[in-house]
mmCIF file of C-alpha atoms in Angstrom:
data_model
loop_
_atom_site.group_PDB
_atom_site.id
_atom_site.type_symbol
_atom_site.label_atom_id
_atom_site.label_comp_id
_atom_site.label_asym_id
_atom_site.label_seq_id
_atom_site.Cartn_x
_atom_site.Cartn_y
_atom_site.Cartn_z
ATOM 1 C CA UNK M 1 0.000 0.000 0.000
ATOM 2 C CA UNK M 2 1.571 3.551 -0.794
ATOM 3 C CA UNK M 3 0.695 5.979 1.899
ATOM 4 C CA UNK M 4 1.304 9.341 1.078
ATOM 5 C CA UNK M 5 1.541 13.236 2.568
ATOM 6 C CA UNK M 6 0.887 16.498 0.934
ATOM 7 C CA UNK M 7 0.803 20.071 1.744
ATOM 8 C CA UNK M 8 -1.454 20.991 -1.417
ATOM 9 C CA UNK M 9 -1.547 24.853 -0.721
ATOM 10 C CA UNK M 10 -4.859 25.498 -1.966
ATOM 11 C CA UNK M 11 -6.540 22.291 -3.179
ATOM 12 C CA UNK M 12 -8.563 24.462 -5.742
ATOM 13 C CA UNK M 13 -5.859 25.970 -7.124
ATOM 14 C CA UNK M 14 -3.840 22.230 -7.064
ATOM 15 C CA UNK M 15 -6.826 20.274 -8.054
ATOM 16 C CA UNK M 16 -5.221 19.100 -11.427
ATOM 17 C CA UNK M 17 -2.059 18.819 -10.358
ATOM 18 C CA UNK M 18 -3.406 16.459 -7.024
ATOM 19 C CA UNK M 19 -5.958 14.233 -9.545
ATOM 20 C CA UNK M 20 -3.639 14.178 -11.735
ATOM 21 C CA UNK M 21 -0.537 13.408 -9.692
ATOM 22 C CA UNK M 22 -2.988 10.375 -7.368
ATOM 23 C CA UNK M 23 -3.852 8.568 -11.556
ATOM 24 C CA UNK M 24 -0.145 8.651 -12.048
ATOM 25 C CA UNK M 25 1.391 7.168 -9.300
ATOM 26 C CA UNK M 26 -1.649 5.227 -8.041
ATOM 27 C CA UNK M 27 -1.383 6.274 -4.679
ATOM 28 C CA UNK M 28 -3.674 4.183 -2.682
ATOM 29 C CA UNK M 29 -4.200 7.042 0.363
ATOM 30 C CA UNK M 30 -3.114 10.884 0.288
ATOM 31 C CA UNK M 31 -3.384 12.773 3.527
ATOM 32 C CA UNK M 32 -3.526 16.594 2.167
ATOM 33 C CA UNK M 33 -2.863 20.139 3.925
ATOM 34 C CA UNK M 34 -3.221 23.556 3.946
ATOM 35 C CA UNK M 35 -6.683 22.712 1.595
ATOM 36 C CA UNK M 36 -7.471 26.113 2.171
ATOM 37 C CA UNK M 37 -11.475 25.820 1.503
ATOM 38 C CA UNK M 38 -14.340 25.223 3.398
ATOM 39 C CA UNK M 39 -16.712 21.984 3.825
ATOM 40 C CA UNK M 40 -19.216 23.197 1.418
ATOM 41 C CA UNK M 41 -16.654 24.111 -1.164
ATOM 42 C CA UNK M 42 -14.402 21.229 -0.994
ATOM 43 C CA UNK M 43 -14.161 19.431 -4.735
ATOM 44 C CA UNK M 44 -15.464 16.020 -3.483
ATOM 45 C CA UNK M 45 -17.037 14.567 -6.882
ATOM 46 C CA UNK M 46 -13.463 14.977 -8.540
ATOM 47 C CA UNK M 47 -11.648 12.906 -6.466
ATOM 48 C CA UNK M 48 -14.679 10.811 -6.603
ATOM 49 C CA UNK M 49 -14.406 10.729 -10.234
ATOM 50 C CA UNK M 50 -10.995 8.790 -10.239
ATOM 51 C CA UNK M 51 -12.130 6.171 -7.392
ATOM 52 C CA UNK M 52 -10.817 7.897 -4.643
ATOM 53 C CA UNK M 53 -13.253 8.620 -1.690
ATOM 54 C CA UNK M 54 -12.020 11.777 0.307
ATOM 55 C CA UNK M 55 -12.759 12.713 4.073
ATOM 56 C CA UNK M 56 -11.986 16.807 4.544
ATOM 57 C CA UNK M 57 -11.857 19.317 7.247
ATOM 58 C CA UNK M 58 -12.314 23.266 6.694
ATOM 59 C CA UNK M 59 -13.605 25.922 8.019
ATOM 60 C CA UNK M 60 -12.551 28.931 6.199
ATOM 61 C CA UNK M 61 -9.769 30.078 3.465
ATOM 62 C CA UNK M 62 -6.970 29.363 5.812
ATOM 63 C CA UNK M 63 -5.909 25.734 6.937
ATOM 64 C CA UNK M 64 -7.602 22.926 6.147
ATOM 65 C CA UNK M 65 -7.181 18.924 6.164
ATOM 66 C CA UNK M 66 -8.353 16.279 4.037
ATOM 67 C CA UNK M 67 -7.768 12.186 3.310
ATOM 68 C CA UNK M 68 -8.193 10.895 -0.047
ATOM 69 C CA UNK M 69 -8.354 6.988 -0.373
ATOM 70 C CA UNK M 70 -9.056 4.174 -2.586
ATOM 71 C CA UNK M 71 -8.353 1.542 -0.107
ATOM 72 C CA UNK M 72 -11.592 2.520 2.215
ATOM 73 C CA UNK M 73 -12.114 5.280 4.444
ATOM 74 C CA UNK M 74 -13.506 4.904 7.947
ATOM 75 C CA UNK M 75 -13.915 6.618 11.614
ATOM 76 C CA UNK M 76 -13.482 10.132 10.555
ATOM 77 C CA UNK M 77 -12.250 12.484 13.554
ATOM 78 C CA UNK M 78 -11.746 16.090 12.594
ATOM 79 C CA UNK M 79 -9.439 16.437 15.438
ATOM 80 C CA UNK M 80 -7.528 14.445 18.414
ATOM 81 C CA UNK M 81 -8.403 14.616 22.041
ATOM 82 C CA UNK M 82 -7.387 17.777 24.119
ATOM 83 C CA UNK M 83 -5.933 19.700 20.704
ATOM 84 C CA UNK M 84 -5.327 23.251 21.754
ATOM 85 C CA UNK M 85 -7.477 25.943 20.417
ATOM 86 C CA UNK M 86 -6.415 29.376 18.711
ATOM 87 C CA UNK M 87 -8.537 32.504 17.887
ATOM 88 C CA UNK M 88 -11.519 34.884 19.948
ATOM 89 C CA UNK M 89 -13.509 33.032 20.848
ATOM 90 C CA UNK M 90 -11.023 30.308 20.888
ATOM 91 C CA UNK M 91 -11.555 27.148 18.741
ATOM 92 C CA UNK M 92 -10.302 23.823 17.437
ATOM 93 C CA UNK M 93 -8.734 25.005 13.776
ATOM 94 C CA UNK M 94 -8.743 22.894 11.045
ATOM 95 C CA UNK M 95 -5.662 21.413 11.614
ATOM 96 C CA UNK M 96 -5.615 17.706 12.038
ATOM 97 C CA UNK M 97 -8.267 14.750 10.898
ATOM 98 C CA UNK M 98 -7.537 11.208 11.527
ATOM 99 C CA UNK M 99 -9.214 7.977 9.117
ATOM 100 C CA UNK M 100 -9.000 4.334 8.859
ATOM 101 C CA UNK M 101 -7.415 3.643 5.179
ATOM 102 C CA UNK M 102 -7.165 -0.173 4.512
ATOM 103 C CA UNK M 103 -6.081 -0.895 8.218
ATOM 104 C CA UNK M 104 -4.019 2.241 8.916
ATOM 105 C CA UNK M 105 -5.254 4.688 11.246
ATOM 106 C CA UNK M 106 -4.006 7.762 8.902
ATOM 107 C CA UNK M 107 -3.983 11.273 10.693
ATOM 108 C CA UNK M 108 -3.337 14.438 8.537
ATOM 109 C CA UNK M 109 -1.985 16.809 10.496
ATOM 110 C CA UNK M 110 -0.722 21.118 10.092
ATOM 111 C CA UNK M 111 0.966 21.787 12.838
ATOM 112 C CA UNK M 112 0.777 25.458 13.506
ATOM 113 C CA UNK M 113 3.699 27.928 12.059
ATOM 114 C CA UNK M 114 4.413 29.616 15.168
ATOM 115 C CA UNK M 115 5.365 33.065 13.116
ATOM 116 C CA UNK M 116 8.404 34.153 15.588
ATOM 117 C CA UNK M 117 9.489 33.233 18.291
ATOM 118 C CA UNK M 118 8.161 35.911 20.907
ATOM 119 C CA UNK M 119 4.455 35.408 19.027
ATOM 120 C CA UNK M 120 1.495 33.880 20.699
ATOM 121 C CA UNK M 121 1.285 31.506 17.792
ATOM 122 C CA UNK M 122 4.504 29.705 18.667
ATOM 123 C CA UNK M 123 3.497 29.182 22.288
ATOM 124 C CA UNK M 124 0.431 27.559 20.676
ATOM 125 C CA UNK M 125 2.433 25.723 18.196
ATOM 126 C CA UNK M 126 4.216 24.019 21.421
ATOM 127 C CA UNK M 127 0.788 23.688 23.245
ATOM 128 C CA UNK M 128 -0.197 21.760 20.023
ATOM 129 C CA UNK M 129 2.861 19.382 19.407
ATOM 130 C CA UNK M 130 2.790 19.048 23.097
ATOM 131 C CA UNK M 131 -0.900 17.643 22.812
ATOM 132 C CA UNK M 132 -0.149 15.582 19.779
ATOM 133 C CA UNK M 133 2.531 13.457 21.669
ATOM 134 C CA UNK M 134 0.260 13.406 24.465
ATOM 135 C CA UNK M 135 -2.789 11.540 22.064
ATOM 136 C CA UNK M 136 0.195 9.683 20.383
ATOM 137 C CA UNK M 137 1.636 7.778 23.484
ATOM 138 C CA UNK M 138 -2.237 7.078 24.612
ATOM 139 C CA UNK M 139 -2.566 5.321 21.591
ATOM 140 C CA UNK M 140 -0.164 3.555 21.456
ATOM 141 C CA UNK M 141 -0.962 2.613 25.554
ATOM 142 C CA UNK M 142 -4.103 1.442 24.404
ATOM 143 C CA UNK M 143 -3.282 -0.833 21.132
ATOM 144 C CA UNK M 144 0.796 -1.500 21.023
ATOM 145 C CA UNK M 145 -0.142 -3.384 17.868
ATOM 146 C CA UNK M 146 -2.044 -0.153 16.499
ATOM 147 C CA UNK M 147 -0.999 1.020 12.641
ATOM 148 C CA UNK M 148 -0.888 4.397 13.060
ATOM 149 C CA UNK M 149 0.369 7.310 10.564
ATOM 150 C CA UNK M 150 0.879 10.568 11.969
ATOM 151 C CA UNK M 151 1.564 12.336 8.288
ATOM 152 C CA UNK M 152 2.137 15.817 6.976
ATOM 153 C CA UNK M 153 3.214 19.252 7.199
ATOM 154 C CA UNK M 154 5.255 19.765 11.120
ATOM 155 C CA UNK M 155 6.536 22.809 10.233
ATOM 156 C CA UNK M 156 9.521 22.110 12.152
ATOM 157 C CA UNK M 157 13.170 21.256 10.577
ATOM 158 C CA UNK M 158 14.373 18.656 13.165
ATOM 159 C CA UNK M 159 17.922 18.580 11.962
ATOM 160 C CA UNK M 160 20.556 21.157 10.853
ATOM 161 C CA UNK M 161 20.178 19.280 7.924
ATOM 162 C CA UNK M 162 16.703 19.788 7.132
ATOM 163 C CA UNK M 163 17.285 23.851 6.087
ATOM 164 C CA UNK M 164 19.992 25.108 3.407
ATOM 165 C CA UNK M 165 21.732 26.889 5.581
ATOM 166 C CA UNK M 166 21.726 27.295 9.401
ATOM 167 C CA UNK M 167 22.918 30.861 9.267
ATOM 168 C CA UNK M 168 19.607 32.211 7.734
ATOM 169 C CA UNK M 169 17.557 30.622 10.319
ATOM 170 C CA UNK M 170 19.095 31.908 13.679
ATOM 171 C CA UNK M 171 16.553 33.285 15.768
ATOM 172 C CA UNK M 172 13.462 31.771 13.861
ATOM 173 C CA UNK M 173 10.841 29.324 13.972
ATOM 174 C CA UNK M 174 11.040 25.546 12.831
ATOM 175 C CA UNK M 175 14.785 25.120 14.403
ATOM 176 C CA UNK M 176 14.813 26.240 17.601
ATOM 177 C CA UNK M 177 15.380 23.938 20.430
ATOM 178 C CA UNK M 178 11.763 23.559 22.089
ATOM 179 C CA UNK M 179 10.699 22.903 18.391
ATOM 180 C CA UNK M 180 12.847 20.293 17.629
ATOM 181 C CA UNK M 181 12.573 18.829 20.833
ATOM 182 C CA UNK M 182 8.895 18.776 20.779
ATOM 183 C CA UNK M 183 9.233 16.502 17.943
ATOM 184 C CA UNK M 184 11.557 14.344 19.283
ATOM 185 C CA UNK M 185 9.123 13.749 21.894
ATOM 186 C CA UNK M 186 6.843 12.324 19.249
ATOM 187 C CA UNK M 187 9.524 9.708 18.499
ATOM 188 C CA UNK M 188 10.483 9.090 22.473
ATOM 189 C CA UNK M 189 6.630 8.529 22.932
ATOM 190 C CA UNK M 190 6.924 4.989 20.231
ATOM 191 C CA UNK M 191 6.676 6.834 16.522
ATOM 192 C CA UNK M 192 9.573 6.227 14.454
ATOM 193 C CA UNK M 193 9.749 8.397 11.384
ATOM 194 C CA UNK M 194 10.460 6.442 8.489
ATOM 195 C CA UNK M 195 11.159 8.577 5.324
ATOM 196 C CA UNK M 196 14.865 9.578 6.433
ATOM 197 C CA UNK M 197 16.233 6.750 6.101
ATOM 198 C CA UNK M 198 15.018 6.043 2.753
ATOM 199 C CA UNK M 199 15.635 9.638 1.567
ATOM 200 C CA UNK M 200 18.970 10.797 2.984
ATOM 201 C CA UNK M 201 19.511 15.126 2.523
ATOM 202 C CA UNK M 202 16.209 15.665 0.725
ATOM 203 C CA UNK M 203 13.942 18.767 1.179
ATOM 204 C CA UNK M 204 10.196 18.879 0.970
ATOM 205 C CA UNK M 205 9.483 22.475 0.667
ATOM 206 C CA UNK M 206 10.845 25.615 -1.125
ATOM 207 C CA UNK M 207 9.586 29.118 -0.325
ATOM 208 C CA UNK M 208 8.139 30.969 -3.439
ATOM 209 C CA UNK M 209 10.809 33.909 -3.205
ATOM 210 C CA UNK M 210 14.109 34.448 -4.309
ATOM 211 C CA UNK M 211 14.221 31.436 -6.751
ATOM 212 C CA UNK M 212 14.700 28.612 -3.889
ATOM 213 C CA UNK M 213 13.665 26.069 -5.154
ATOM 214 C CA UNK M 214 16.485 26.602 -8.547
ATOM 215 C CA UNK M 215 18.973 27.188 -5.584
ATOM 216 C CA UNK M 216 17.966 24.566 -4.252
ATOM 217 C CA UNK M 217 17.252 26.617 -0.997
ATOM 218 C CA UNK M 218 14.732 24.407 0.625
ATOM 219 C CA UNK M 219 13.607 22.824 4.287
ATOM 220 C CA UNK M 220 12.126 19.548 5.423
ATOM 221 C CA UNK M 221 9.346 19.887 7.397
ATOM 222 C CA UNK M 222 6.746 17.534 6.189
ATOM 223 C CA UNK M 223 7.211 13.386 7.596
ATOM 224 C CA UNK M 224 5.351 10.323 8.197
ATOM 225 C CA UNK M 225 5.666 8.844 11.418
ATOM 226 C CA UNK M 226 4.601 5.380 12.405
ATOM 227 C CA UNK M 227 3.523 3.386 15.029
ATOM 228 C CA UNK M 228 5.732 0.508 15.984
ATOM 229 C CA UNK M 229 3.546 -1.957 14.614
ATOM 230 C CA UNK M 230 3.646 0.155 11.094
ATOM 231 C CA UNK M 231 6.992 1.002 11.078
ATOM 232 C CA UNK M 232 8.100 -2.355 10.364
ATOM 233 C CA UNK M 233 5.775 -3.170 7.297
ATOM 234 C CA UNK M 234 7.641 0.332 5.650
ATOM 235 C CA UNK M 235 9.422 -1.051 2.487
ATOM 236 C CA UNK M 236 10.349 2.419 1.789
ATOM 237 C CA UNK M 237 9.825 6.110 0.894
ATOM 238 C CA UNK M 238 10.025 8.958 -1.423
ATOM 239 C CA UNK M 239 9.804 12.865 -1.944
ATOM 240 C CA UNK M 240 8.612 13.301 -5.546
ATOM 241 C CA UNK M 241 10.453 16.378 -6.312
ATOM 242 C CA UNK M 242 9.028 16.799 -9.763
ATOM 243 C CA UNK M 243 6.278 18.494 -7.889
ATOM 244 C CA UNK M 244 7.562 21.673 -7.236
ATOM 245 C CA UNK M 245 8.369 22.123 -11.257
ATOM 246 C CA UNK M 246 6.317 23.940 -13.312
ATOM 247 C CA UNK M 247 2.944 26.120 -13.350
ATOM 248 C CA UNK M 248 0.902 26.181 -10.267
ATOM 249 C CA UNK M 249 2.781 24.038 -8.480
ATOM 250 C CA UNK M 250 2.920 23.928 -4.364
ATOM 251 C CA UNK M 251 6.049 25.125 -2.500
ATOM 252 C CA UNK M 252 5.614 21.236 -0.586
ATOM 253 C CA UNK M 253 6.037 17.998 -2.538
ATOM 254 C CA UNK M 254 4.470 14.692 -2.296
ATOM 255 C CA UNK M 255 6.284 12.750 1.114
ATOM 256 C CA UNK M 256 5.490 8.691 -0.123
ATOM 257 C CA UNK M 257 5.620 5.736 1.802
ATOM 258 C CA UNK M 258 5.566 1.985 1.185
ATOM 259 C CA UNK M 259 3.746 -0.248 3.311
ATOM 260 C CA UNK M 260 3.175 -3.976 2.811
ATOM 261 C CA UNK M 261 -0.023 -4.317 3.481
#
């Protein structure tokens, strides 16, 4: 089974590129952020239209989760226990939906930016991972034989490795040490993340500004991590770079991972 993550950055304005993209590689499930449309809007009979059934979570223009499958699609949660809210009055955002996709409990998940690092946003970014490793562990207390994906966008660069240059990011988000610790904790708490190994000094995302992605300027902030019980079915992984080429493309690429099923 190929398992796969994707921040889509607008599914409307990706919609070709996504159908498209799911008929050529014959993905069997695509967890998808940053949709960036609400419920009512979300193209449903498209995906629909090339066998895929989709599961989606928006409220508004800004975040937004979905789950495309063609394997079955099953339990839909539009977001984990105790997930920490944002905005007056505060709320749940749009930010994480879970699905069972041919016996893997698949979770799509956008962890928050966190803007700076003096913002509100990035205490709530740390609230948030701090919740999600939390839910993670409990899972795994309640079902050690549980195959569970936690897949997408982190928006945190773990390793010096996983940004272009170190220099550029002093003082900012995604590499600073509560960041990168709070997704360690994700990995200390049972989930092993399985697309490093597989795909040694690869990016997943390229800002739209001051040609990165030609320079090859990029970060790695999306993953898939899995549950012990996953982790060793993984046969292997991907980053289809080819995504980022050409018109209307994202500034994320397809994360893919083989699972024997």
């Amino acid at each position: 089974m190929r398992i796969a993550t994707w921040n889509v950055n607008s599914i409307r304005s990706r919609l070709d590129r996504v159908t498209a993209w799911l008929q050529r590689t014959g993905a069997d499930v695509l967890a998808m952020q940053e949709t960036k449309v609400a419920d009512a809007k979300f193209p449903v009979m498209d995906f629909e239209a090339i066998g895929y059934e989709v599961a989606f979570h928006g409220l508004n223009q800004w975040n937004g989760v979905a789950i495309a499958s063609r394997v079955g699609l099953a339990d839909v949660q539009t977001h984990f226990a105790e997930q920490p809210t944002w905005g007056d009055p505060p709320a749940a955002e749009a930010r994480a939906l879970g699905a069972t996709c041919g016996g893997v409990r698949v979770w799509s998940l956008y962890v928050p930016n966190g803007r700076t690092l003096v913002d509100p946003h990035y205490l709530y970014k740390l609230d948030w991972l701090a919740a999600l490793r939390h839910q993670a562990a409990t899972w795994l207390e309640q079902d050690g034989d549980a195959r569970i994906a936690l897949l997408g966008d982190f928006n945190v660069a773990p390793l010096d490795e996983d940004v272009w240059d170190t220099a550029v990011f002093e003082g900012a988000t995604h590499v600073s040490p509560p960041e990168r610790d709070a997704f360690a904790s994700l990995q200390e708490a049972g989930f092993v993340e399985v697309t490093r190994g597989h795909t040694p000094g690869a990016y997943t995302y390229w800002d739209y500004q001051r040609l990165r992605f030609p320079r090859n300027e990029g970060m790695r902030i999306d993953f898939a991590l899995a549950s012990p019980a996953l982790a060793e079915r993984v046969l292997g992984a991907a980053i289809d770079r080819d995504e980022r080429k050409g018109k209307g493309a994202s500034d994320h690429v397809p994360v893919i991972i083989e699972v024997d099923a």
